[in-house]
PDB file of C-alpha atoms in Angstrom:
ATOM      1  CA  UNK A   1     130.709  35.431 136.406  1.00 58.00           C
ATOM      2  CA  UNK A   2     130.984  36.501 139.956  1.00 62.00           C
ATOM      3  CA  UNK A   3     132.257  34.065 142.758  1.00 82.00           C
ATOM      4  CA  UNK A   4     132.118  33.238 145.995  1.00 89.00           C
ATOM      5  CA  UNK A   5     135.471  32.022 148.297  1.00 92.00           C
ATOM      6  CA  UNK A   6     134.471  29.847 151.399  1.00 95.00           C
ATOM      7  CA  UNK A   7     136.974  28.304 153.392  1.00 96.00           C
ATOM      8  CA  UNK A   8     137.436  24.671 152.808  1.00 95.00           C
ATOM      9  CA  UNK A   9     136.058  23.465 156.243  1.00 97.00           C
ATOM     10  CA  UNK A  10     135.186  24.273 159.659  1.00 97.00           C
ATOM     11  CA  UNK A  11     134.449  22.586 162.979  1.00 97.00           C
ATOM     12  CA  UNK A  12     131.807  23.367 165.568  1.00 96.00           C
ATOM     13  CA  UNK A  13     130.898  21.936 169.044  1.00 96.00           C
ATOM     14  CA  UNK A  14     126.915  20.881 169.546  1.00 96.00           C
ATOM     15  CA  UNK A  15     124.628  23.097 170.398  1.00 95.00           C
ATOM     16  CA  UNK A  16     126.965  26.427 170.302  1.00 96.00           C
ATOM     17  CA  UNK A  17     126.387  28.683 167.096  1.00 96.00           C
ATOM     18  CA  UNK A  18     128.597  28.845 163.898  1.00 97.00           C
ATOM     19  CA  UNK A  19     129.218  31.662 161.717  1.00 98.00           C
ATOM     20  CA  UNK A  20     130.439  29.990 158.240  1.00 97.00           C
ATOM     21  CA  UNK A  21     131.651  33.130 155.901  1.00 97.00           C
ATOM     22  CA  UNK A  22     131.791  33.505 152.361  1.00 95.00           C
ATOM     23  CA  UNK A  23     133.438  36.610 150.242  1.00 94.00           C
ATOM     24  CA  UNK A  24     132.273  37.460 147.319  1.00 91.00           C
ATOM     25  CA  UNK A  25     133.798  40.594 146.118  1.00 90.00           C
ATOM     26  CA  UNK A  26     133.066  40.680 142.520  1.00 87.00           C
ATOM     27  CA  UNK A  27     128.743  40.414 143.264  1.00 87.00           C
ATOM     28  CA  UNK A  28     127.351  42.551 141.135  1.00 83.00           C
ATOM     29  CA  UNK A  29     123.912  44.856 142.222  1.00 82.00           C
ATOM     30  CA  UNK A  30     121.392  42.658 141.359  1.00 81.00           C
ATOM     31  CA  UNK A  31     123.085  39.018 142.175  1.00 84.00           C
ATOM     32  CA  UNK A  32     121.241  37.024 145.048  1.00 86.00           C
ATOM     33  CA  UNK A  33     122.986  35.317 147.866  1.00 90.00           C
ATOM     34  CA  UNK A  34     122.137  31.903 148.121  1.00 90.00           C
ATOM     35  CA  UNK A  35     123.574  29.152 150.541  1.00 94.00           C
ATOM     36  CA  UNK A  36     122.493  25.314 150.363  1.00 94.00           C
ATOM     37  CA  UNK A  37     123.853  22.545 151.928  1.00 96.00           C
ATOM     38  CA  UNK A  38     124.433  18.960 150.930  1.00 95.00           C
ATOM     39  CA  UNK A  39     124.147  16.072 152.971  1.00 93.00           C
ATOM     40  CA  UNK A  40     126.122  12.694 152.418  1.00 87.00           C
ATOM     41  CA  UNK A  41     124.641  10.967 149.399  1.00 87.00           C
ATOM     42  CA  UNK A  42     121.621  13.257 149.487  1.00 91.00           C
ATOM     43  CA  UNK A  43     121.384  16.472 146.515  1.00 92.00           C
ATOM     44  CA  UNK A  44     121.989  19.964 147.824  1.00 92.00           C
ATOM     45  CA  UNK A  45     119.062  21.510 150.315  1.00 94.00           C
ATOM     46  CA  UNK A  46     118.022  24.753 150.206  1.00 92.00           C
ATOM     47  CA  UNK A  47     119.333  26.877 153.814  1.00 95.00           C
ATOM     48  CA  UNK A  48     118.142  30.625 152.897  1.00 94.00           C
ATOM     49  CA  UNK A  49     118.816  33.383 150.589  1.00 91.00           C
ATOM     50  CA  UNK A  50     119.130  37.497 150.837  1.00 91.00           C
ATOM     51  CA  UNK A  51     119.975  40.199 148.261  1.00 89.00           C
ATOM     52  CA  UNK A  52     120.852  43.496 150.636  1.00 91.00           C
ATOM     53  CA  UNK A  53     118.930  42.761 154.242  1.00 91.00           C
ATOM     54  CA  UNK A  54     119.550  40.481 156.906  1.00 93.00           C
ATOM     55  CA  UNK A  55     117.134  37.478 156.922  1.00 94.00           C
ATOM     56  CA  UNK A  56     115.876  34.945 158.805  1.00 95.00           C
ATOM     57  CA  UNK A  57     114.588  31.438 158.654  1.00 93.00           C
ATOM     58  CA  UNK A  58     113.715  28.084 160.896  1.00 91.00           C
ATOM     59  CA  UNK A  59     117.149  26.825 159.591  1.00 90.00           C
ATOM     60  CA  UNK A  60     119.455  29.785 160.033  1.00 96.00           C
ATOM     61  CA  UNK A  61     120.191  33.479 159.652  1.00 97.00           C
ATOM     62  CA  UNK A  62     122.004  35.667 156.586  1.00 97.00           C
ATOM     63  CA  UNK A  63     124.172  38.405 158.107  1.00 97.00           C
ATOM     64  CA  UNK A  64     124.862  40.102 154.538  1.00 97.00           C
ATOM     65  CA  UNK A  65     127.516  43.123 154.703  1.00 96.00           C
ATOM     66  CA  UNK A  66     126.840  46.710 154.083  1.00 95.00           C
ATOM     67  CA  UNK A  67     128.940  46.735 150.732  1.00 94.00           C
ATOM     68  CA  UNK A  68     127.448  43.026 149.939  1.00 94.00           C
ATOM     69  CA  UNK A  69     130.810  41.907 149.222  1.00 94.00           C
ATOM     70  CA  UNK A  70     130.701  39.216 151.899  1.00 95.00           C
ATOM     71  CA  UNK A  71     127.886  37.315 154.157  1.00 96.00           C
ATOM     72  CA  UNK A  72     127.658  34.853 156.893  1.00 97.00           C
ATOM     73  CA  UNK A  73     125.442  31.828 157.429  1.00 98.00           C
ATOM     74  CA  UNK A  74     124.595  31.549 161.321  1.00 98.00           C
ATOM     75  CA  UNK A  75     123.128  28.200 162.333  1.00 97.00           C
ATOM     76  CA  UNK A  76     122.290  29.539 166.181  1.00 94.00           C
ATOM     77  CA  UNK A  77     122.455  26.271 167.700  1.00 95.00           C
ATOM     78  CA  UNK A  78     124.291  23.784 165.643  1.00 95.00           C
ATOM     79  CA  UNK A  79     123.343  19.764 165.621  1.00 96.00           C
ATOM     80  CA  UNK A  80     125.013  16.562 164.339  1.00 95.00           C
ATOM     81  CA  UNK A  81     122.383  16.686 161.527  1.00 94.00           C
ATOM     82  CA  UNK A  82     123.935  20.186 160.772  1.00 96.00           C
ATOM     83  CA  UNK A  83     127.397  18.407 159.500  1.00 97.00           C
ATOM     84  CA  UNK A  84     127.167  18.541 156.115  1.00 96.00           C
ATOM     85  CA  UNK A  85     128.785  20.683 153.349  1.00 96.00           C
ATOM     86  CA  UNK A  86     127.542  24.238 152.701  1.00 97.00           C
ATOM     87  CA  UNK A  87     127.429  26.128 149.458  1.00 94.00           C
ATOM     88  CA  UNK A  88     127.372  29.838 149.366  1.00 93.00           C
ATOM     89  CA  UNK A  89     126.272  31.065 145.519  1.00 88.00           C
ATOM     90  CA  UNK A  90     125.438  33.847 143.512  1.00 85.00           C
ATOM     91  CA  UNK A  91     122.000  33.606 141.425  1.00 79.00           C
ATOM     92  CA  UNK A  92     123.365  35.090 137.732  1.00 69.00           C
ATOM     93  CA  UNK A  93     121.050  36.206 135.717  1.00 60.00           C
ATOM     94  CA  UNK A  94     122.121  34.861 131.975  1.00 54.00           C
ATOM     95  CA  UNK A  95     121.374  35.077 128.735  1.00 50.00           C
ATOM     96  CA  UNK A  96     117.991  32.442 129.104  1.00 51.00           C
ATOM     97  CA  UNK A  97     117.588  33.316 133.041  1.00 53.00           C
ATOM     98  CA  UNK A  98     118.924  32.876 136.171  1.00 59.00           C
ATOM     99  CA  UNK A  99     121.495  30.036 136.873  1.00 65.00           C
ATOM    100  CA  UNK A 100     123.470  28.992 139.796  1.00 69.00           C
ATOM    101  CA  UNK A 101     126.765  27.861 139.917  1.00 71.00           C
ATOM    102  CA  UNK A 102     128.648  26.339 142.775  1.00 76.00           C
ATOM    103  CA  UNK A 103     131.647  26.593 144.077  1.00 77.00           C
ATOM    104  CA  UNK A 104     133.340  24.234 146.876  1.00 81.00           C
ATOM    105  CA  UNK A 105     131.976  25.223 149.828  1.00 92.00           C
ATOM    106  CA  UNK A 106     132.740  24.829 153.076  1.00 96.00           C
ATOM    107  CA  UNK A 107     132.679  20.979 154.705  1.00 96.00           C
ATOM    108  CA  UNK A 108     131.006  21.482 158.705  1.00 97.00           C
ATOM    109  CA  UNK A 109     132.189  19.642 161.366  1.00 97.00           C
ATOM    110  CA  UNK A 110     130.120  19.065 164.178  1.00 97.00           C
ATOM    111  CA  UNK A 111     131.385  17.428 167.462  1.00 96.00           C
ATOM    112  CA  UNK A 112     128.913  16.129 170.260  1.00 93.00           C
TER     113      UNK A 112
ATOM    114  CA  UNK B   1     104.401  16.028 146.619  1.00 60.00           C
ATOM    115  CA  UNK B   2     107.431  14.232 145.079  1.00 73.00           C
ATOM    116  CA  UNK B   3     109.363  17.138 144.162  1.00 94.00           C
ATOM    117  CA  UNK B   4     111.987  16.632 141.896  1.00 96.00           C
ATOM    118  CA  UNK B   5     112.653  12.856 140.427  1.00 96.00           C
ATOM    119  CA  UNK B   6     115.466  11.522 138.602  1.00 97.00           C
ATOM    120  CA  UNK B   7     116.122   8.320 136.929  1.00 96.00           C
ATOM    121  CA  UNK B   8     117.670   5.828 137.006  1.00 96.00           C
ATOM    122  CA  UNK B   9     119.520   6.443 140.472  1.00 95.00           C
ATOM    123  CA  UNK B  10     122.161   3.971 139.186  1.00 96.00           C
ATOM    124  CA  UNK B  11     123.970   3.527 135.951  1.00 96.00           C
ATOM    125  CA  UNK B  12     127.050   1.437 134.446  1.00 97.00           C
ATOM    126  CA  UNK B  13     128.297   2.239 130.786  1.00 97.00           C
ATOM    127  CA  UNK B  14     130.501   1.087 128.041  1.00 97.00           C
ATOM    128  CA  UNK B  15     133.081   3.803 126.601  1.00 98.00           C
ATOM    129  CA  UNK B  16     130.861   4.893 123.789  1.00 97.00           C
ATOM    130  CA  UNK B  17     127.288   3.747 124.662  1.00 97.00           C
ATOM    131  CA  UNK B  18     124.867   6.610 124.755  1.00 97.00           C
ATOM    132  CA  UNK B  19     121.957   7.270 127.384  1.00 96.00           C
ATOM    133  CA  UNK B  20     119.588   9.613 128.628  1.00 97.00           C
ATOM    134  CA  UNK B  21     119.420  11.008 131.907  1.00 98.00           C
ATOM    135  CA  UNK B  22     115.492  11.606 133.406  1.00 97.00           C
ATOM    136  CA  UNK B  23     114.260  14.323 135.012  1.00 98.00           C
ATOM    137  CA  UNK B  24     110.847  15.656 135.837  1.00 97.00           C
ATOM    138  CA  UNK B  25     109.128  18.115 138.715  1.00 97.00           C
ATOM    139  CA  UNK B  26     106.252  18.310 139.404  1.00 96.00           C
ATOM    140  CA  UNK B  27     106.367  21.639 141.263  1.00 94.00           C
ATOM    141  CA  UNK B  28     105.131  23.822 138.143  1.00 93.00           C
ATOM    142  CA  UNK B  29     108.298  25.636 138.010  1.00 91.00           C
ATOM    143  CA  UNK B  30     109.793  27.095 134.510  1.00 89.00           C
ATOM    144  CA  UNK B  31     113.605  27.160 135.229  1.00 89.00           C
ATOM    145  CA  UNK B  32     115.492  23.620 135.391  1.00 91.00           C
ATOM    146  CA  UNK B  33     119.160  22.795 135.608  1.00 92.00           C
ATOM    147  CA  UNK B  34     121.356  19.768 135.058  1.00 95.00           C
ATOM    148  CA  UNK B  35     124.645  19.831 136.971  1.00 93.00           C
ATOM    149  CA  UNK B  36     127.528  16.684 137.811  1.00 95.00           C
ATOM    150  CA  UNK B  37     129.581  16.492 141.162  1.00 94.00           C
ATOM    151  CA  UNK B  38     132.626  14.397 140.758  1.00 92.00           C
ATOM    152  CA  UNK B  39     133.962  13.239 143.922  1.00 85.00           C
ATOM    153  CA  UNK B  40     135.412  15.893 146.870  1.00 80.00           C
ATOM    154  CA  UNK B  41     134.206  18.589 144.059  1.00 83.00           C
ATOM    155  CA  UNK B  42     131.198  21.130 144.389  1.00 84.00           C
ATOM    156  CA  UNK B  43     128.594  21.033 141.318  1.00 88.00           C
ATOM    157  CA  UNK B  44     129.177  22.565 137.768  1.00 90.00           C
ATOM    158  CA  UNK B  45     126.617  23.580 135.981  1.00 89.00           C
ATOM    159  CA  UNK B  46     125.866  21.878 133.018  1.00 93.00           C
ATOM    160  CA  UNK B  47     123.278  22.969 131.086  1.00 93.00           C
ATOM    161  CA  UNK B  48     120.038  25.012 132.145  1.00 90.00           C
ATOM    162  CA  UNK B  49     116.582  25.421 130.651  1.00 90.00           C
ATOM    163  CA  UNK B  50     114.911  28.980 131.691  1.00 85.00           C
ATOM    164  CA  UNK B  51     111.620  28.288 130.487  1.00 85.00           C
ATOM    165  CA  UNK B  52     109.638  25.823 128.452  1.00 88.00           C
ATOM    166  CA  UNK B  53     111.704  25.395 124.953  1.00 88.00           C
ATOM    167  CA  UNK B  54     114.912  27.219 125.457  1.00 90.00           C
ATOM    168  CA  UNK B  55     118.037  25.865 127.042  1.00 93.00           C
ATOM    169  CA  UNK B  56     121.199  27.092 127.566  1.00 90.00           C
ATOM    170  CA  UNK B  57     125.001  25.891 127.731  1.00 91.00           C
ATOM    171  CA  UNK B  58     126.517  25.882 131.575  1.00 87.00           C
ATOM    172  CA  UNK B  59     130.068  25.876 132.620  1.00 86.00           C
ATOM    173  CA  UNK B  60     130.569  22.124 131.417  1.00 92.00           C
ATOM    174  CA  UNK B  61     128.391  21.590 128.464  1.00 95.00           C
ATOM    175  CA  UNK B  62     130.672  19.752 126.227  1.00 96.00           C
ATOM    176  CA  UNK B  63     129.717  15.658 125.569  1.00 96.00           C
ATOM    177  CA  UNK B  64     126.355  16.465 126.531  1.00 98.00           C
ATOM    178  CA  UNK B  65     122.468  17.494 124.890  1.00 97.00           C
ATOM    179  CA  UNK B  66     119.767  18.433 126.709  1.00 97.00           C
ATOM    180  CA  UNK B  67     115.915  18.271 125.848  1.00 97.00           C
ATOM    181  CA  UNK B  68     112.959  20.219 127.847  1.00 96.00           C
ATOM    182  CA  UNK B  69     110.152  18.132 126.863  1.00 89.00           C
ATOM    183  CA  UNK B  70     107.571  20.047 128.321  1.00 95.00           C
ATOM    184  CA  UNK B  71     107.156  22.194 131.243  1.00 95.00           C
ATOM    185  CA  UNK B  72     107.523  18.955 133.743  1.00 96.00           C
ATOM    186  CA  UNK B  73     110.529  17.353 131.884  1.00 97.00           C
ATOM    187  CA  UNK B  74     114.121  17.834 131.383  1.00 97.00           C
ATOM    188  CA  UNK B  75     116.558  15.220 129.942  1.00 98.00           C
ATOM    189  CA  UNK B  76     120.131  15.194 130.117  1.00 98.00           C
ATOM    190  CA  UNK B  77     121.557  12.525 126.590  1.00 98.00           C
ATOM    191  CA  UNK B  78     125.165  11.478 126.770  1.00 97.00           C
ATOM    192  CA  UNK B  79     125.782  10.384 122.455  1.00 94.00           C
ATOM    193  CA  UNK B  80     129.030   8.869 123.344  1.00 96.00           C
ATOM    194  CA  UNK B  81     129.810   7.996 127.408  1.00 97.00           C
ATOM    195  CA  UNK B  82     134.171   8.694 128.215  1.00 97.00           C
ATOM    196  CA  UNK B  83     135.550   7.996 131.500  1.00 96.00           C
ATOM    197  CA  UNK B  84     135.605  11.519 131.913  1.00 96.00           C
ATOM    198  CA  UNK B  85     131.940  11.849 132.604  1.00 97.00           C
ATOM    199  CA  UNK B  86     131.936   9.447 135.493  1.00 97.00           C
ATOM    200  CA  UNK B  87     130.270  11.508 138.013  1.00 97.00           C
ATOM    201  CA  UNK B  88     126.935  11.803 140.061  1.00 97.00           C
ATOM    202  CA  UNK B  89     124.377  14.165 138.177  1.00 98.00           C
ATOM    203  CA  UNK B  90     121.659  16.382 140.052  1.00 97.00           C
ATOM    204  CA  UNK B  91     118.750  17.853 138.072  1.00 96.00           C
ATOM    205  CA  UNK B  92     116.931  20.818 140.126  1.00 93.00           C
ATOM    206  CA  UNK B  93     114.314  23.044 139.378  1.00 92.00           C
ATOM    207  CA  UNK B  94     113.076  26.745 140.291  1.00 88.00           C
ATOM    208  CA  UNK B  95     110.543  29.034 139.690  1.00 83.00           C
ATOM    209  CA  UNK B  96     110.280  31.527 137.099  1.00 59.00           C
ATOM    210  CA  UNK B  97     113.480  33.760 136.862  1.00 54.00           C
ATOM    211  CA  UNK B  98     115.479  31.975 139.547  1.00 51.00           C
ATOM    212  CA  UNK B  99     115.180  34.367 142.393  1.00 65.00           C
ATOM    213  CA  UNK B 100     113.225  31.878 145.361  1.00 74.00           C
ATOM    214  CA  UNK B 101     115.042  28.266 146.079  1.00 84.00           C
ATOM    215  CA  UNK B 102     116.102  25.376 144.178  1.00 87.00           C
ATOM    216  CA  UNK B 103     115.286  22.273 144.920  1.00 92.00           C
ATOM    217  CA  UNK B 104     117.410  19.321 143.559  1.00 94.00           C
ATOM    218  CA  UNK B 105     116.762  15.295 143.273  1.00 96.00           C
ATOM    219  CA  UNK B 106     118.579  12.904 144.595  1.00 94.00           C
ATOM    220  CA  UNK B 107     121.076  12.296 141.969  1.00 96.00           C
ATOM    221  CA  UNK B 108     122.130   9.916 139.264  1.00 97.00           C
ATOM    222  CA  UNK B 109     125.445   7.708 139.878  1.00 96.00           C
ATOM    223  CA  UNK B 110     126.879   7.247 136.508  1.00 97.00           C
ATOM    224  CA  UNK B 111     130.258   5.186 135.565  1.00 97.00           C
ATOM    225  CA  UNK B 112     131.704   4.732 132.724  1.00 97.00           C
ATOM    226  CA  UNK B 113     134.145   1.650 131.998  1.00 97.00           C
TER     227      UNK B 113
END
């Protein structure tokens, strides 16, 4: 299974942008890039999702490499509501479909 | 549109008692997963359901069963609780061959004594 390395945590001043990376060197061609992020107490929320282009959203950006072996979320203007932590993932297709496993991800800190 | 619910939200057990985990969407969507977070830890994947009547193992299937009831409904059964499985579990669903979100409920606090 391929997997993603995210550093453990990162800190951010309100209202500047943050760039959180995540490698992922093993991806295989036809493995989605998904990132979600999890609020205390709350389940993980969807953020956005690419497979080879750059995308877009109302919550944030993908910046997905050339050689897809690494990406970077990019919340443009980053609130308190934006600390939380944030899960970059792979979408494997298995044997019954696709799954999604986690791995740590990456714990924002936001300071006012 | 109540997305994805999960019950109970709370839940104390006895080393070997047994109990079954709730889930149910009412998105219309054929994949559905079952994963636990144990504290400071991401999720692991427990067991998965691609579509109505087939489910799969995940990376921590071991002490658990699964059942997709129907499309809606996918319970998680613990036969014999350990202190090991002390955790908070999140059910999500997706549509059909994974490739567009997940969404995920609000999670099940279990402990076992």
């Amino acid at each position: 299974d391929a997997k993603t390395t995210q550093p453990n945590s990162m800190e951010s001043n309100e209202e500047e942008p943050v760039h959180l990376p995540c490698n992922h060197s093993t991806i295989s061609g036809t493995d989605y890039i998904h990132w979600y992020r999890q609020l205390p107490s709350q389940g993980p929320e969807y953020v956005i999702h690419g497979l080879t282009s750059n995308v877009n959203n109302r919550m944030a950006s993908l910046a997905i490499a050339e050689d897809r072996k690494s990406s970077t979320l990019i919340l443009h203007r980053a609130t308190l509501r934006d600390a939380a932590v944030y899960y970059c993932i792979l979408r494997e297709f298995g044997t019954g479909g696709f799954k999604t496993i986690f791995g740590a991800g990456t714990r924002l800190f936001v300071k006012a | 549109n109540a997305g994805v619910t999960q019950t109970p939200k709370f839940q104390v057990l006895k080393t070997g008692q047994s109990m079954t985990l709730q889930c149910a969407q009412d998105m219309n969507h054929n994949s559905m997963y079952w994963y636990r977070q144990d504290p400071g830890m991401g999720l692991r994947l427990i067991y998965y359901s691609a579509s109505e009547g087939t489910t799969d193992k995940g990376e921590v299937p071991n002490g658990y069963n699964v059942s997709r009831l129907n499309k809606r409904e996918f319970s998680l059964r613990l036969e014999s609780a350990a202190p090991s499985q002390t955790s908070v579990y999140f059910c999500a669903s997706s549509a059909l061959q994974g490739i567009t979100e997940a969404f995920f409920g609000q999670g099940t606090r279990l402990t076992v004594v």
